[in-house]
PDB file of C-alpha atoms in Angstrom:
ATOM      1  CA  UNK H 535     122.784 129.134  32.636  1.00  0.00           C
ATOM      2  CA  UNK H 536     123.316 126.263  30.242  1.00  0.00           C
ATOM      3  CA  UNK H 537     126.829 124.917  29.698  1.00  0.00           C
ATOM      4  CA  UNK H 538     127.725 122.654  26.782  1.00  0.00           C
ATOM      5  CA  UNK H 539     130.296 120.104  27.988  1.00  0.00           C
ATOM      6  CA  UNK H 540     131.021 118.216  24.768  1.00  0.00           C
ATOM      7  CA  UNK H 541     134.555 119.599  24.480  1.00  0.00           C
ATOM      8  CA  UNK H 542     135.194 118.970  28.202  1.00  0.00           C
ATOM      9  CA  UNK H 543     134.169 115.316  27.941  1.00  0.00           C
ATOM     10  CA  UNK H 544     136.447 114.784  24.925  1.00  0.00           C
ATOM     11  CA  UNK H 545     139.643 116.647  25.894  1.00  0.00           C
ATOM     12  CA  UNK H 546     141.626 115.759  29.030  1.00  0.00           C
ATOM     13  CA  UNK H 547     142.936 118.929  30.703  1.00  0.00           C
ATOM     14  CA  UNK H 548     140.215 121.176  29.202  1.00  0.00           C
ATOM     15  CA  UNK H 549     138.476 123.623  31.570  1.00  0.00           C
ATOM     16  CA  UNK H 550     135.896 126.392  31.620  1.00  0.00           C
ATOM     17  CA  UNK H 551     135.693 129.145  34.202  1.00  0.00           C
ATOM     18  CA  UNK H 552     132.287 130.084  35.582  1.00  0.00           C
ATOM     19  CA  UNK H 553     131.344 133.568  36.763  1.00  0.00           C
ATOM     20  CA  UNK H 554     127.801 134.893  36.544  1.00  0.00           C
ATOM     21  CA  UNK H 555     124.781 135.918  38.614  1.00  0.00           C
ATOM     22  CA  UNK H 556     121.257 134.595  38.882  1.00  0.00           C
ATOM     23  CA  UNK H 557     118.933 137.629  39.127  1.00  0.00           C
ATOM     24  CA  UNK H 558     116.345 137.848  41.915  1.00  0.00           C
ATOM     25  CA  UNK H 559     113.572 137.690  39.311  1.00  0.00           C
ATOM     26  CA  UNK H 560     114.686 134.171  38.315  1.00  0.00           C
ATOM     27  CA  UNK H 561     114.476 133.127  41.985  1.00  0.00           C
ATOM     28  CA  UNK H 562     110.978 134.438  42.706  1.00  0.00           C
ATOM     29  CA  UNK H 563     109.442 130.962  42.274  1.00  0.00           C
ATOM     30  CA  UNK H 564     111.305 129.641  45.323  1.00  0.00           C
ATOM     31  CA  UNK H 565     108.749 129.624  48.119  1.00  0.00           C
ATOM     32  CA  UNK H 566     109.788 130.607  51.626  1.00  0.00           C
ATOM     33  CA  UNK H 567     112.869 132.603  50.623  1.00  0.00           C
ATOM     34  CA  UNK H 568     113.322 136.248  49.623  1.00  0.00           C
ATOM     35  CA  UNK H 569     116.588 137.183  47.970  1.00  0.00           C
ATOM     36  CA  UNK H 570     118.066 140.606  48.763  1.00  0.00           C
ATOM     37  CA  UNK H 571     120.485 140.517  45.834  1.00  0.00           C
ATOM     38  CA  UNK H 572     121.396 138.356  42.857  1.00  0.00           C
ATOM     39  CA  UNK H 573     123.012 134.999  43.607  1.00  0.00           C
ATOM     40  CA  UNK H 574     126.667 134.978  42.529  1.00  0.00           C
ATOM     41  CA  UNK H 575     128.120 131.809  41.038  1.00  0.00           C
ATOM     42  CA  UNK H 576     131.888 131.389  40.569  1.00  0.00           C
ATOM     43  CA  UNK H 577     133.863 128.297  39.824  1.00  0.00           C
ATOM     44  CA  UNK H 578     135.254 125.957  37.223  1.00  0.00           C
ATOM     45  CA  UNK H 579     134.315 122.888  35.199  1.00  0.00           C
ATOM     46  CA  UNK H 580     137.317 120.815  34.205  1.00  0.00           C
ATOM     47  CA  UNK H 581     138.427 117.447  32.855  1.00  0.00           C
ATOM     48  CA  UNK H 582     141.082 115.766  34.950  1.00  0.00           C
ATOM     49  CA  UNK H 583     142.138 112.257  33.936  1.00  0.00           C
ATOM     50  CA  UNK H 584     138.984 111.882  31.819  1.00  0.00           C
ATOM     51  CA  UNK H 585     136.705 112.733  34.746  1.00  0.00           C
ATOM     52  CA  UNK H 586     134.723 115.983  34.505  1.00  0.00           C
ATOM     53  CA  UNK H 587     134.484 117.943  37.759  1.00  0.00           C
ATOM     54  CA  UNK H 588     132.259 120.879  38.639  1.00  0.00           C
ATOM     55  CA  UNK H 589     133.608 123.012  41.514  1.00  0.00           C
ATOM     56  CA  UNK H 590     131.832 126.240  42.325  1.00  0.00           C
ATOM     57  CA  UNK H 591     130.818 128.614  45.082  1.00  0.00           C
ATOM     58  CA  UNK H 592     127.542 130.411  45.727  1.00  0.00           C
ATOM     59  CA  UNK H 593     127.204 133.779  47.470  1.00  0.00           C
ATOM     60  CA  UNK H 594     123.748 135.043  48.373  1.00  0.00           C
ATOM     61  CA  UNK H 595     121.948 137.401  50.710  1.00  0.00           C
ATOM     62  CA  UNK H 596     118.500 136.523  52.016  1.00  0.00           C
ATOM     63  CA  UNK H 597     115.788 138.688  53.547  1.00  0.00           C
ATOM     64  CA  UNK H 598     114.823 136.593  56.553  1.00  0.00           C
ATOM     65  CA  UNK H 599     112.181 136.698  59.274  1.00  0.00           C
ATOM     66  CA  UNK H 600     113.357 135.332  62.617  1.00  0.00           C
ATOM     67  CA  UNK H 601     111.444 132.196  63.608  1.00  0.00           C
ATOM     68  CA  UNK H 602     111.388 133.307  67.281  1.00  0.00           C
ATOM     69  CA  UNK H 603     110.868 137.104  67.391  1.00  0.00           C
ATOM     70  CA  UNK H 604     109.558 137.745  63.840  1.00  0.00           C
ATOM     71  CA  UNK H 605     112.145 140.488  63.282  1.00  0.00           C
ATOM     72  CA  UNK H 606     113.203 140.965  59.661  1.00  0.00           C
ATOM     73  CA  UNK H 607     116.912 140.930  58.888  1.00  0.00           C
ATOM     74  CA  UNK H 608     119.385 140.203  56.079  1.00  0.00           C
ATOM     75  CA  UNK H 609     121.979 137.473  56.219  1.00  0.00           C
ATOM     76  CA  UNK H 610     124.667 136.570  53.722  1.00  0.00           C
ATOM     77  CA  UNK H 611     125.686 132.996  52.982  1.00  0.00           C
ATOM     78  CA  UNK H 612     128.635 131.419  51.186  1.00  0.00           C
ATOM     79  CA  UNK H 613     128.640 127.762  50.098  1.00  0.00           C
ATOM     80  CA  UNK H 614     131.170 125.673  48.188  1.00  0.00           C
ATOM     81  CA  UNK H 615     130.103 122.690  46.085  1.00  0.00           C
ATOM     82  CA  UNK H 616     131.859 119.969  44.134  1.00  0.00           C
ATOM     83  CA  UNK H 617     130.312 117.424  41.762  1.00  0.00           C
ATOM     84  CA  UNK H 618     131.384 114.866  39.201  1.00  0.00           C
ATOM     85  CA  UNK H 619     129.605 115.281  35.856  1.00  0.00           C
ATOM     86  CA  UNK H 620     128.942 112.274  33.631  1.00  0.00           C
ATOM     87  CA  UNK H 621     127.398 112.032  30.148  1.00  0.00           C
ATOM     88  CA  UNK H 622     125.117 109.180  31.292  1.00  0.00           C
ATOM     89  CA  UNK H 623     124.572 106.595  34.036  1.00  0.00           C
ATOM     90  CA  UNK H 624     123.329 103.049  33.736  1.00  0.00           C
ATOM     91  CA  UNK H 625     121.213 103.142  36.930  1.00  0.00           C
ATOM     92  CA  UNK H 626     119.663 105.645  39.328  1.00  0.00           C
ATOM     93  CA  UNK H 627     122.548 107.388  41.019  1.00  0.00           C
ATOM     94  CA  UNK H 628     122.423 110.636  42.994  1.00  0.00           C
ATOM     95  CA  UNK H 629     126.193 110.852  43.303  1.00  0.00           C
ATOM     96  CA  UNK H 630     126.734 112.295  39.842  1.00  0.00           C
ATOM     97  CA  UNK H 631     125.357 115.161  37.783  1.00  0.00           C
ATOM     98  CA  UNK H 632     124.155 113.738  34.479  1.00  0.00           C
ATOM     99  CA  UNK H 633     124.791 115.978  31.460  1.00  0.00           C
ATOM    100  CA  UNK H 634     121.771 115.331  29.229  1.00  0.00           C
ATOM    101  CA  UNK H 635     122.798 115.929  25.593  1.00  0.00           C
ATOM    102  CA  UNK H 636     126.287 116.814  26.905  1.00  0.00           C
ATOM    103  CA  UNK H 637     125.072 119.961  28.651  1.00  0.00           C
ATOM    104  CA  UNK H 638     124.019 121.008  32.164  1.00  0.00           C
ATOM    105  CA  UNK H 639     121.730 123.740  33.485  1.00  0.00           C
ATOM    106  CA  UNK H 640     123.870 125.198  36.255  1.00  0.00           C
ATOM    107  CA  UNK H 641     121.092 127.414  37.655  1.00  0.00           C
ATOM    108  CA  UNK H 642     119.042 124.337  38.558  1.00  0.00           C
ATOM    109  CA  UNK H 643     122.032 122.589  40.107  1.00  0.00           C
ATOM    110  CA  UNK H 644     123.077 125.686  42.091  1.00  0.00           C
ATOM    111  CA  UNK H 645     119.571 126.407  43.416  1.00  0.00           C
ATOM    112  CA  UNK H 646     119.106 122.791  44.512  1.00  0.00           C
ATOM    113  CA  UNK H 647     122.512 122.700  46.223  1.00  0.00           C
ATOM    114  CA  UNK H 648     121.880 126.067  47.873  1.00  0.00           C
ATOM    115  CA  UNK H 649     118.431 125.167  49.219  1.00  0.00           C
ATOM    116  CA  UNK H 650     119.755 121.937  50.729  1.00  0.00           C
ATOM    117  CA  UNK H 651     122.422 123.929  52.633  1.00  0.00           C
ATOM    118  CA  UNK H 652     120.231 126.693  54.049  1.00  0.00           C
ATOM    119  CA  UNK H 653     119.195 126.290  57.686  1.00  0.00           C
ATOM    120  CA  UNK H 654     115.679 125.058  58.406  1.00  0.00           C
ATOM    121  CA  UNK H 655     115.342 127.259  61.510  1.00  0.00           C
ATOM    122  CA  UNK H 656     116.311 130.869  60.872  1.00  0.00           C
ATOM    123  CA  UNK H 657     117.153 133.055  63.868  1.00  0.00           C
ATOM    124  CA  UNK H 658     118.212 136.692  63.928  1.00  0.00           C
ATOM    125  CA  UNK H 659     120.895 135.669  66.429  1.00  0.00           C
ATOM    126  CA  UNK H 660     121.670 132.446  68.278  1.00  0.00           C
ATOM    127  CA  UNK H 661     120.545 133.766  71.672  1.00  0.00           C
ATOM    128  CA  UNK H 662     117.226 135.210  70.414  1.00  0.00           C
ATOM    129  CA  UNK H 663     114.696 135.094  73.273  1.00  0.00           C
ATOM    130  CA  UNK H 664     111.648 135.353  71.018  1.00  0.00           C
ATOM    131  CA  UNK H 665     108.247 136.774  71.925  1.00  0.00           C
ATOM    132  CA  UNK H 666     106.323 136.525  75.202  1.00  0.00           C
ATOM    133  CA  UNK H 667     103.645 133.842  74.820  1.00  0.00           C
ATOM    134  CA  UNK H 668     101.140 136.011  76.749  1.00  0.00           C
ATOM    135  CA  UNK H 669     101.541 139.623  75.619  1.00  0.00           C
ATOM    136  CA  UNK H 670     103.697 139.255  72.484  1.00  0.00           C
ATOM    137  CA  UNK H 671     106.468 141.537  73.800  1.00  0.00           C
ATOM    138  CA  UNK H 672     109.838 141.104  72.083  1.00  0.00           C
ATOM    139  CA  UNK H 673     111.935 139.667  74.920  1.00  0.00           C
ATOM    140  CA  UNK H 674     115.150 140.754  73.176  1.00  0.00           C
ATOM    141  CA  UNK H 675     114.207 144.409  73.681  1.00  0.00           C
ATOM    142  CA  UNK H 676     112.388 144.417  77.021  1.00  0.00           C
ATOM    143  CA  UNK H 677     111.170 142.194  79.820  1.00  0.00           C
ATOM    144  CA  UNK H 678     107.572 141.682  80.792  1.00  0.00           C
ATOM    145  CA  UNK H 679     106.017 140.241  83.967  1.00  0.00           C
ATOM    146  CA  UNK H 680     103.450 138.057  82.250  1.00  0.00           C
ATOM    147  CA  UNK H 681     105.123 134.742  83.010  1.00  0.00           C
ATOM    148  CA  UNK H 682     106.294 135.763  86.500  1.00  0.00           C
ATOM    149  CA  UNK H 683     102.753 136.332  87.843  1.00  0.00           C
TER     150      UNK H 683
END
């Protein structure tokens, strides 16, 4: 969703509330992740002492496959983010969100932030035992004697 920030850059104390969802169809291009529901974005963009801040939270539910036992499961995540938004920067700087033409595309920012926070190893539970390397038995559900022989 595109937000025009011209008024926020010009008026100290100005703010805009954010509350919308990114549908699963808009997230289908993200490889390696399946979304079980729309991603909810809630927050605020505000000008405090002539500095524009973007504070928001992301709530999402992913359809995951456990990296150890290959079981499919759903897991919900909640992340909070905070950024400073500037109209331009004089050099390469990853600390700020640059508002090209005094606007930002919050979907792109939220998806990038969200992907950087998701775990790289996804387990159905922390103590997942995985699969037997010999017979493929799910060691969370039963024991086998393959490795004991």
